Coordinates of C-alpha atoms in Angstrom, one line a residue:
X274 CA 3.1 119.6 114.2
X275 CA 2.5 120.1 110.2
X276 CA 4.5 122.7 108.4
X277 CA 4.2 123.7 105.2
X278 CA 6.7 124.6 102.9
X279 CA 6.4 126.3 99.6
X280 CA 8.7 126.9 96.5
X281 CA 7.9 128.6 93.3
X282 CA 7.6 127.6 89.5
X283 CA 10.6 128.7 87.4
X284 CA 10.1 131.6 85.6
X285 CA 12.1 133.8 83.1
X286 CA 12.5 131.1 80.5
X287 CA 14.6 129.2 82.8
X288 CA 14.0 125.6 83.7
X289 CA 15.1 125.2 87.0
X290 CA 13.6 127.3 89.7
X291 CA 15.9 126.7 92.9
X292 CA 13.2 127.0 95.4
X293 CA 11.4 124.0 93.9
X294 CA 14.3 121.8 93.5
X295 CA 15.1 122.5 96.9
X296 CA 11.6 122.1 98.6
X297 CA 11.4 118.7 96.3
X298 CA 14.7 116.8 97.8
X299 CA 13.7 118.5 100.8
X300 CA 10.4 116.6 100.8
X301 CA 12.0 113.4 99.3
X302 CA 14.6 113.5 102.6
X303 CA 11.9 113.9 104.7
X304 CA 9.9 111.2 103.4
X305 CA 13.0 108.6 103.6
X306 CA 13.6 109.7 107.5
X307 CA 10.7 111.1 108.9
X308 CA 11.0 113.5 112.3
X309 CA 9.3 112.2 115.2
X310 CA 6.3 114.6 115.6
X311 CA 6.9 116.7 112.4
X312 CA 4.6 116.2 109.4
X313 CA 6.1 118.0 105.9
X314 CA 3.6 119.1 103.1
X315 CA 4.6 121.1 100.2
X316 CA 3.7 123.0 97.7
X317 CA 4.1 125.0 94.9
X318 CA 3.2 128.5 94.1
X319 CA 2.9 130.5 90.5
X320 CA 5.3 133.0 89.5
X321 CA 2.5 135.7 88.5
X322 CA 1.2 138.3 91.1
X323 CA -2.6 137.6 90.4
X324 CA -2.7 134.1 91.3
X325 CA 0.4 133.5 93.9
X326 CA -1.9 134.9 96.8
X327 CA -5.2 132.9 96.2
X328 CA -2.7 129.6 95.4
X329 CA -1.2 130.2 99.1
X330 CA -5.0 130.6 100.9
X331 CA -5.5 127.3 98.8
X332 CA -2.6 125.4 100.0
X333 CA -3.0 127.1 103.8
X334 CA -6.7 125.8 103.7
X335 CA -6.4 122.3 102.4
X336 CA -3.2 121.2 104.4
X337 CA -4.1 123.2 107.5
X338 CA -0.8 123.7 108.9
X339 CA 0.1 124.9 112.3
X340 CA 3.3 127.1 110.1
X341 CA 4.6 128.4 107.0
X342 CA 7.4 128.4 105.3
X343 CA 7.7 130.0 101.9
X344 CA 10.8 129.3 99.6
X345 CA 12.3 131.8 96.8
X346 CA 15.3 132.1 95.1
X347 CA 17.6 135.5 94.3
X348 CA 20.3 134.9 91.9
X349 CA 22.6 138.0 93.5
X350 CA 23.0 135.8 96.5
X351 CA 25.3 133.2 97.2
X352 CA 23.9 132.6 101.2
X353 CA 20.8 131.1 102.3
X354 CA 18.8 134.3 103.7
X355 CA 15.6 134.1 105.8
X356 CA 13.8 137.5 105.4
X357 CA 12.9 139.9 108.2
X358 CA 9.5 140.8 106.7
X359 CA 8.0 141.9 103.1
X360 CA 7.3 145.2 101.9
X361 CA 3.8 146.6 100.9
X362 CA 4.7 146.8 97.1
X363 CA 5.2 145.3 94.1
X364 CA 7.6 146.8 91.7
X365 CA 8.6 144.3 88.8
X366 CA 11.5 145.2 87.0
X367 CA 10.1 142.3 84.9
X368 CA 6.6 140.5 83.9
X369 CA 6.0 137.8 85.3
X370 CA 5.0 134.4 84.2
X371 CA 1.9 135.9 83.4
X372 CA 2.7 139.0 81.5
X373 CA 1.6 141.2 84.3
X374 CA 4.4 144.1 85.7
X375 CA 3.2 146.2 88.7
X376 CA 4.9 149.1 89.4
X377 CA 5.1 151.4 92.8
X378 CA 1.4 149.3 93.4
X379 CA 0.7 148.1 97.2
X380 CA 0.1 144.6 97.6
X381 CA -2.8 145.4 99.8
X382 CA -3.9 149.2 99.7
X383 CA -5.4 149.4 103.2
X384 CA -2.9 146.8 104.7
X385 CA 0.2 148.1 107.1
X386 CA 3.7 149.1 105.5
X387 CA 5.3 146.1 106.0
X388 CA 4.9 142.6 107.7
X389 CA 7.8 141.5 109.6
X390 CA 8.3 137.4 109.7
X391 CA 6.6 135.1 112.7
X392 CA 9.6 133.3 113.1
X393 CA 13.2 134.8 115.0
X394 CA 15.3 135.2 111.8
X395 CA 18.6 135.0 113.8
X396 CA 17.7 131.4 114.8
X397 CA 16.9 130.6 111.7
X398 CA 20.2 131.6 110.6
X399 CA 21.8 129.9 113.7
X400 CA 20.4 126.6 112.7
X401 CA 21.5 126.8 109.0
X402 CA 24.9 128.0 109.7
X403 CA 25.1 125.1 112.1
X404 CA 24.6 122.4 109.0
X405 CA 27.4 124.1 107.9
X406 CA 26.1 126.4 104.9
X407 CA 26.1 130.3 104.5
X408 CA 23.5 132.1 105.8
X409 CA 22.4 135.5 107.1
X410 CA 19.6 137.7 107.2
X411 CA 18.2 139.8 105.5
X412 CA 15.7 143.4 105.9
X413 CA 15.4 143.6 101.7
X414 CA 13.1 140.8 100.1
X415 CA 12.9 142.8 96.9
X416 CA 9.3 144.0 95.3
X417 CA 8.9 141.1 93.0
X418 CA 7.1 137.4 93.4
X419 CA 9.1 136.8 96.6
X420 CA 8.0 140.1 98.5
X421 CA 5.0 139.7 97.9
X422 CA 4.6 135.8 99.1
X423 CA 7.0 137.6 102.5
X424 CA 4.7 140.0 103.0
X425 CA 1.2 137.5 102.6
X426 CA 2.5 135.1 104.5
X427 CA 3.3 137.1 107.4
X428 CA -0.2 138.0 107.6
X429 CA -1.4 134.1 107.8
X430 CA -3.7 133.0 110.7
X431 CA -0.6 131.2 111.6
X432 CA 3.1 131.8 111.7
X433 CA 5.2 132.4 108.7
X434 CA 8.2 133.2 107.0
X435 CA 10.1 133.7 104.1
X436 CA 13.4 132.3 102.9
X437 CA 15.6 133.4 99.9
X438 CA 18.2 130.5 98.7
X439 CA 20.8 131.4 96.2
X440 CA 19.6 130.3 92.5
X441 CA 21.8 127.2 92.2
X442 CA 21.0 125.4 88.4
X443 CA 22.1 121.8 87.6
X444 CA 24.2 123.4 85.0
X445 CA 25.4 126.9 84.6
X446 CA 23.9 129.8 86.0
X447 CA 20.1 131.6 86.6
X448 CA 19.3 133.7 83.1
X449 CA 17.3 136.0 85.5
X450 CA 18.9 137.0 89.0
X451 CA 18.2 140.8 90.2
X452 CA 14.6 140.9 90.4
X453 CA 15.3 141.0 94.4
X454 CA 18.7 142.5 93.9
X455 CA 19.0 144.9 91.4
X456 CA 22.2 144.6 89.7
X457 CA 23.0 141.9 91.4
X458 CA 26.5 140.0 89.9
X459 CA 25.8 137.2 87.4
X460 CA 26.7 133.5 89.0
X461 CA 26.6 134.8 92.2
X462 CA 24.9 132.2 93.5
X463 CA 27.0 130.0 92.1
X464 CA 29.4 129.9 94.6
X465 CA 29.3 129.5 98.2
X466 CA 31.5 131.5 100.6
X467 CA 34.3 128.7 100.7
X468 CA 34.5 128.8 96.9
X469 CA 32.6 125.1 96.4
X470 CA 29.4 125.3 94.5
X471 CA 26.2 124.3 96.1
X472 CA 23.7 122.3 95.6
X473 CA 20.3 121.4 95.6
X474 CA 21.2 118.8 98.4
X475 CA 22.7 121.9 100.3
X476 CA 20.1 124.0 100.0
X477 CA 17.1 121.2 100.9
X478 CA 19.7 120.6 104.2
X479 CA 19.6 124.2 105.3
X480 CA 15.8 124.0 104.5
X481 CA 15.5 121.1 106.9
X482 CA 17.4 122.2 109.5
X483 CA 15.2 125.7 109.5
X484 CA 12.0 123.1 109.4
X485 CA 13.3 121.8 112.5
X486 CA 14.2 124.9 114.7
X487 CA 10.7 125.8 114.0
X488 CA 9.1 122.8 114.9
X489 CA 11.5 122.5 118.1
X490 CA 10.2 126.0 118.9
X491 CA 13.6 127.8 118.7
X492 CA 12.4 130.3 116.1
X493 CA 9.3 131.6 118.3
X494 CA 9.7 135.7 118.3
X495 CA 10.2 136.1 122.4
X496 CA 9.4 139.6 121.7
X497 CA 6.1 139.7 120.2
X498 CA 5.5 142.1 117.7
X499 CA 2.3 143.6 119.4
X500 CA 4.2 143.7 122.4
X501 CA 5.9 146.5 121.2
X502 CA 8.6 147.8 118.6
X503 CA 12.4 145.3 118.2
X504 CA 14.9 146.6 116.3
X505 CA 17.9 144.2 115.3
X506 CA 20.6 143.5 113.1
X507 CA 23.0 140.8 113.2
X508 CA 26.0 138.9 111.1
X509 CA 28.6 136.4 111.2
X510 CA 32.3 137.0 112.3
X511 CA 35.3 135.0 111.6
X512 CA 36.6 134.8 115.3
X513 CA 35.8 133.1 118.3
X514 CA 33.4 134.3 120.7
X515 CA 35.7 135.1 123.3
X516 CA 37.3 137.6 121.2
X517 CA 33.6 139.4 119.9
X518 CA 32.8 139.6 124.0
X519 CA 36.0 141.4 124.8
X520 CA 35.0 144.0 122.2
X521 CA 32.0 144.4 123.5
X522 CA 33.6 145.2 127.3
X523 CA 36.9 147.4 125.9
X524 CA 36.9 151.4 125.7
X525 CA 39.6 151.3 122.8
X526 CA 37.8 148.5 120.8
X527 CA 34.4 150.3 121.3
X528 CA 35.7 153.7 120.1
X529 CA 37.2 152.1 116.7
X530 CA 34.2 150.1 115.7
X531 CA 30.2 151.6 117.6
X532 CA 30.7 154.7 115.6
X533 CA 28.1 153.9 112.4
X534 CA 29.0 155.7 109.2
X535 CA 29.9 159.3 109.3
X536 CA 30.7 159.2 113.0
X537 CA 33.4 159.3 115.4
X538 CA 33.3 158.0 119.2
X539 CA 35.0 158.5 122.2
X540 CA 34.4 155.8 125.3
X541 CA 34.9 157.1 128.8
X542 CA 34.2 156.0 132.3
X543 CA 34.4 152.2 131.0
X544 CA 33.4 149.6 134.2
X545 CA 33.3 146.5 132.8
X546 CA 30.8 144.7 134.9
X547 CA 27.6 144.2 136.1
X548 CA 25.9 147.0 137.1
X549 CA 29.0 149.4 135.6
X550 CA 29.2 150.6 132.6
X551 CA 30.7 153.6 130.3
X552 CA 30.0 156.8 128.9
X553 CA 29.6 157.1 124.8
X554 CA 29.8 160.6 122.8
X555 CA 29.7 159.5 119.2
X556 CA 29.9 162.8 116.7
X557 CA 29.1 163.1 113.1
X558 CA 30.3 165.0 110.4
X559 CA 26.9 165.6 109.0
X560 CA 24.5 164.9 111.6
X561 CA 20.9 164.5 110.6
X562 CA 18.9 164.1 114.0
X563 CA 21.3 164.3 117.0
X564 CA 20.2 164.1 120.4
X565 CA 22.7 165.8 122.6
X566 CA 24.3 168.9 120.9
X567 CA 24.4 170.3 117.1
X568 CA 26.6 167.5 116.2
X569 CA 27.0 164.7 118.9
X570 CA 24.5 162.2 120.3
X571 CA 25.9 161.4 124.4
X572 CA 24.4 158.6 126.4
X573 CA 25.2 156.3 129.7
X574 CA 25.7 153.0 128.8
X575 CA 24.8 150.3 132.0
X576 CA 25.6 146.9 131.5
X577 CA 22.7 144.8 133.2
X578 CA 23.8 141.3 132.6
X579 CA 27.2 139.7 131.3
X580 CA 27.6 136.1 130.2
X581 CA 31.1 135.8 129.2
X582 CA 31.2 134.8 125.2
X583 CA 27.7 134.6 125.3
X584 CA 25.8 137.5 125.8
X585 CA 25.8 141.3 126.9
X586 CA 22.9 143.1 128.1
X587 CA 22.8 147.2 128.5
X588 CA 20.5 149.5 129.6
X589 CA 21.4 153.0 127.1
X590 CA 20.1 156.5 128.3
X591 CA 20.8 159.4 125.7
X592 CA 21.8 162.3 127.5
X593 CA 18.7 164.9 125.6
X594 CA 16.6 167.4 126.5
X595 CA 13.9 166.5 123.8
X596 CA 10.9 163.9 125.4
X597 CA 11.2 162.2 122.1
X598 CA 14.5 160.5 123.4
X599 CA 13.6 160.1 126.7
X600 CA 14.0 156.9 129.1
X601 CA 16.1 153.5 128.8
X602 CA 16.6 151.3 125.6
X603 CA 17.2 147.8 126.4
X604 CA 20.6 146.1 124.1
X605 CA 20.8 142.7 124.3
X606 CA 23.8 141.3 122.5
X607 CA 23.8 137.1 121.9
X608 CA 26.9 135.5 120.7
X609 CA 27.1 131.8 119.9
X610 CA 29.8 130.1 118.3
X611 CA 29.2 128.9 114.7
X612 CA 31.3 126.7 112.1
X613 CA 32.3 130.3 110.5
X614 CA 33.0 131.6 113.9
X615 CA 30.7 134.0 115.7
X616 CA 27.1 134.5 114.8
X617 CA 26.6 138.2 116.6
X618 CA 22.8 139.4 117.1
X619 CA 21.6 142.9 118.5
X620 CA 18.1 144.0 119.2
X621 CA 17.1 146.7 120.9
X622 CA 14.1 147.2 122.9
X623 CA 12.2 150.5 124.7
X624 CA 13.6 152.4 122.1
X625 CA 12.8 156.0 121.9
X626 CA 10.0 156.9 120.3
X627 CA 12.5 159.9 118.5
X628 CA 14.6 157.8 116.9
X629 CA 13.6 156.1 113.3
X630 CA 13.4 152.6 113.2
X631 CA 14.8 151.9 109.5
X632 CA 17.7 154.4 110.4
X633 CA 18.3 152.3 113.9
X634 CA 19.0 149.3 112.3
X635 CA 21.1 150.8 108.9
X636 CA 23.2 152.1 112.1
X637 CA 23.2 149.2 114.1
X638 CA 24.0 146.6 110.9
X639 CA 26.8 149.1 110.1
X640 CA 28.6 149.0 113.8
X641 CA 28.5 145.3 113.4
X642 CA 30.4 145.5 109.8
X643 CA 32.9 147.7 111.4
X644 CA 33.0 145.2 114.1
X645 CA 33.6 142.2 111.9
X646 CA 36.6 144.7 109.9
X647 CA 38.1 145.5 113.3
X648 CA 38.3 141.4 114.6
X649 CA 38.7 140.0 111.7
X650 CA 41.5 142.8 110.2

């Protein structure tokens, strides 16, 4: 299997461009222990938003790899953060290396909203975090150079992904940093969770380990993205994953932390096993959309399969009168134990057709903080 992996050229009148330094000692690790099976090429693509696209075509078509994946750096982040997909816009909040500054302009006017990655980004998360460095994903790959390599690459003939990697410099910190973050803190990236400083080293590990779930196969999407719509969210809490699966299966525990922002929840009828289940009434100050009454969105909650500290399946049926929010949404919740603690995923599946995607996931990534606050309180 070939891969290709891509960083970009510094830019902003600094010297060091993370992404490059990373891919390089990446490549140079590579080349001193080779993976059975695995070839590595690299490359390295402009900062400038005329010529990035027709540099990745070139690299795609001379190395002819069998995957993709592209390398940028965000100096607001202090993680290692593959990206869900890339955005249909670019919207420099400064030129690039070539002078150019699009704004509110689509990347390609005819092409879909956004492109979401080939590659499962939880896994790719699970195999950094198990080399022992921060990671998590994200849904926001900014609307400068590194959205718009996200969003080309996810339209490649073969799979692809983007990766974000804090803006670690030899010395000192990035002189550019919220272009993907705006306002992002200064020297944010240089520090990782623990307090230490990373390094290039660190960041061409994490690099290798994702190289390696993908050649192993572990980062193939299961639910294909023509197969129909996925929503997920997922982080990482400090606690085993006993404790995250009894959360998951506890009335009192449920009512504190499934109630997204602007909510309140009351759990009833709870039957923790398989084929049981509970009843959920979650009620919102200011509701915008609600399903059940004026102010409350009600819905059965059967729990399909249960894999103690490792995963919870539900079947969820909204208790409507509107089509729109009709039949059964499939949850799947994966837990699997990670240096930090728990790595915690949730997609959702045969979701109603009335309920926005972009708001499912704000909702669902906001039960999971409160579930990280409640645990780790």
């Amino acid at each position: 299997m070939r891969i290709l992996v891509t960083g970009f050229e510094p830019f902003g009148g600094d010297p060091e461009n993370a992404s490059l330094e990373a891919v390089r000692r990446l490549a140079d690790a590579w080349a001193a222990d080779p993976q059975p099976h695995v070839e590595l090429v690299t490359g390295v693509l402009p900062v400038a938003f005329a010529t990035a696209g027709p540099a990745l075509r070139a690299l795609v078509d001379q190395h002819q790899p069998d995957a993709v994946l592209a390398v940028g750096e965000a100096g607001g982040r202090s993680a290692i953060t593959p990206e869900r997909w890339g955005v249909n816009e670019d919207d420099a909040r400064i030129p690039d290396n070539a002078g150019a500054q699009p704004r509110a302009t689509p990347i390609e006017p005819d092409g879909p909203a956004r492109r979401p990655s080939s590659f499962d980004v939880d896994a790719l998360v699970s195999a950094i975090l198990a080399v022992g460095l921060p990671a998590d994903a994200s849904a926001d790959a900014g609307r400068f150079l590194c959205n718009h390599v996200a969003y080309l690459v996810g339209g490649l003939e073969v799979p692809g992904g983007f990766v974000h990697v804090p803006a670690v410099r030899t010395s000192g910190t990035a002189g550019v940093g919220d272009e993907t973050d705006a306002g992002s803190r200064p020297g944010a990236s240089a520090l990782r969770h623990e307090g230490r400083s990373l390094t290039f080293d660190d960041l061409a590990l994490g690099l290798a380990a994702a190289v390696r779930a993908i050649a192993r196969g572990e980062t193939q999407m299961h639910e294909q993205h023509d197969a129909g719509r996925v929503d997920r969210a997922g982080t990482v809490i400090g606690v085993p994953p006993a404790r995250v699966y009894e959360a998951l299966l506890d009335a009192t525990a449920l009512t504190a932390w499934l109630p997204p922002q602007g909510a309140t929840g009351e759990i009833t009828q709870m039957d923790a096993r398989e084929g049981g289940g509970f009843r959920a009434v979650l009620r919102f100050a200011d509701p915008v959309d609600p399903k059940t009454t004026e102010s409350t969105d009600a819905s059965q909650v059967t729990f399909v399969e249960l894999v103690p500290s490792r995963l919870v399946v539900q079947r969820v049926a909204f208790e409507s009168q509107e089509e729109r929010f009709g039949g059964e949404m499939l949850m799947t919740w994966r837990l699997e134990p990670v240096a930090a603690g728990t790595r915690v995923t949730v997609s959702a599946t045969d979701v109603p057709a009335g309920i926005d995607h972009a708001d499912h996931e704000n909702g669902l990534g906001q039960s999971l903080a409160n579930l990280a606050r409640y645990l780790e309180g």
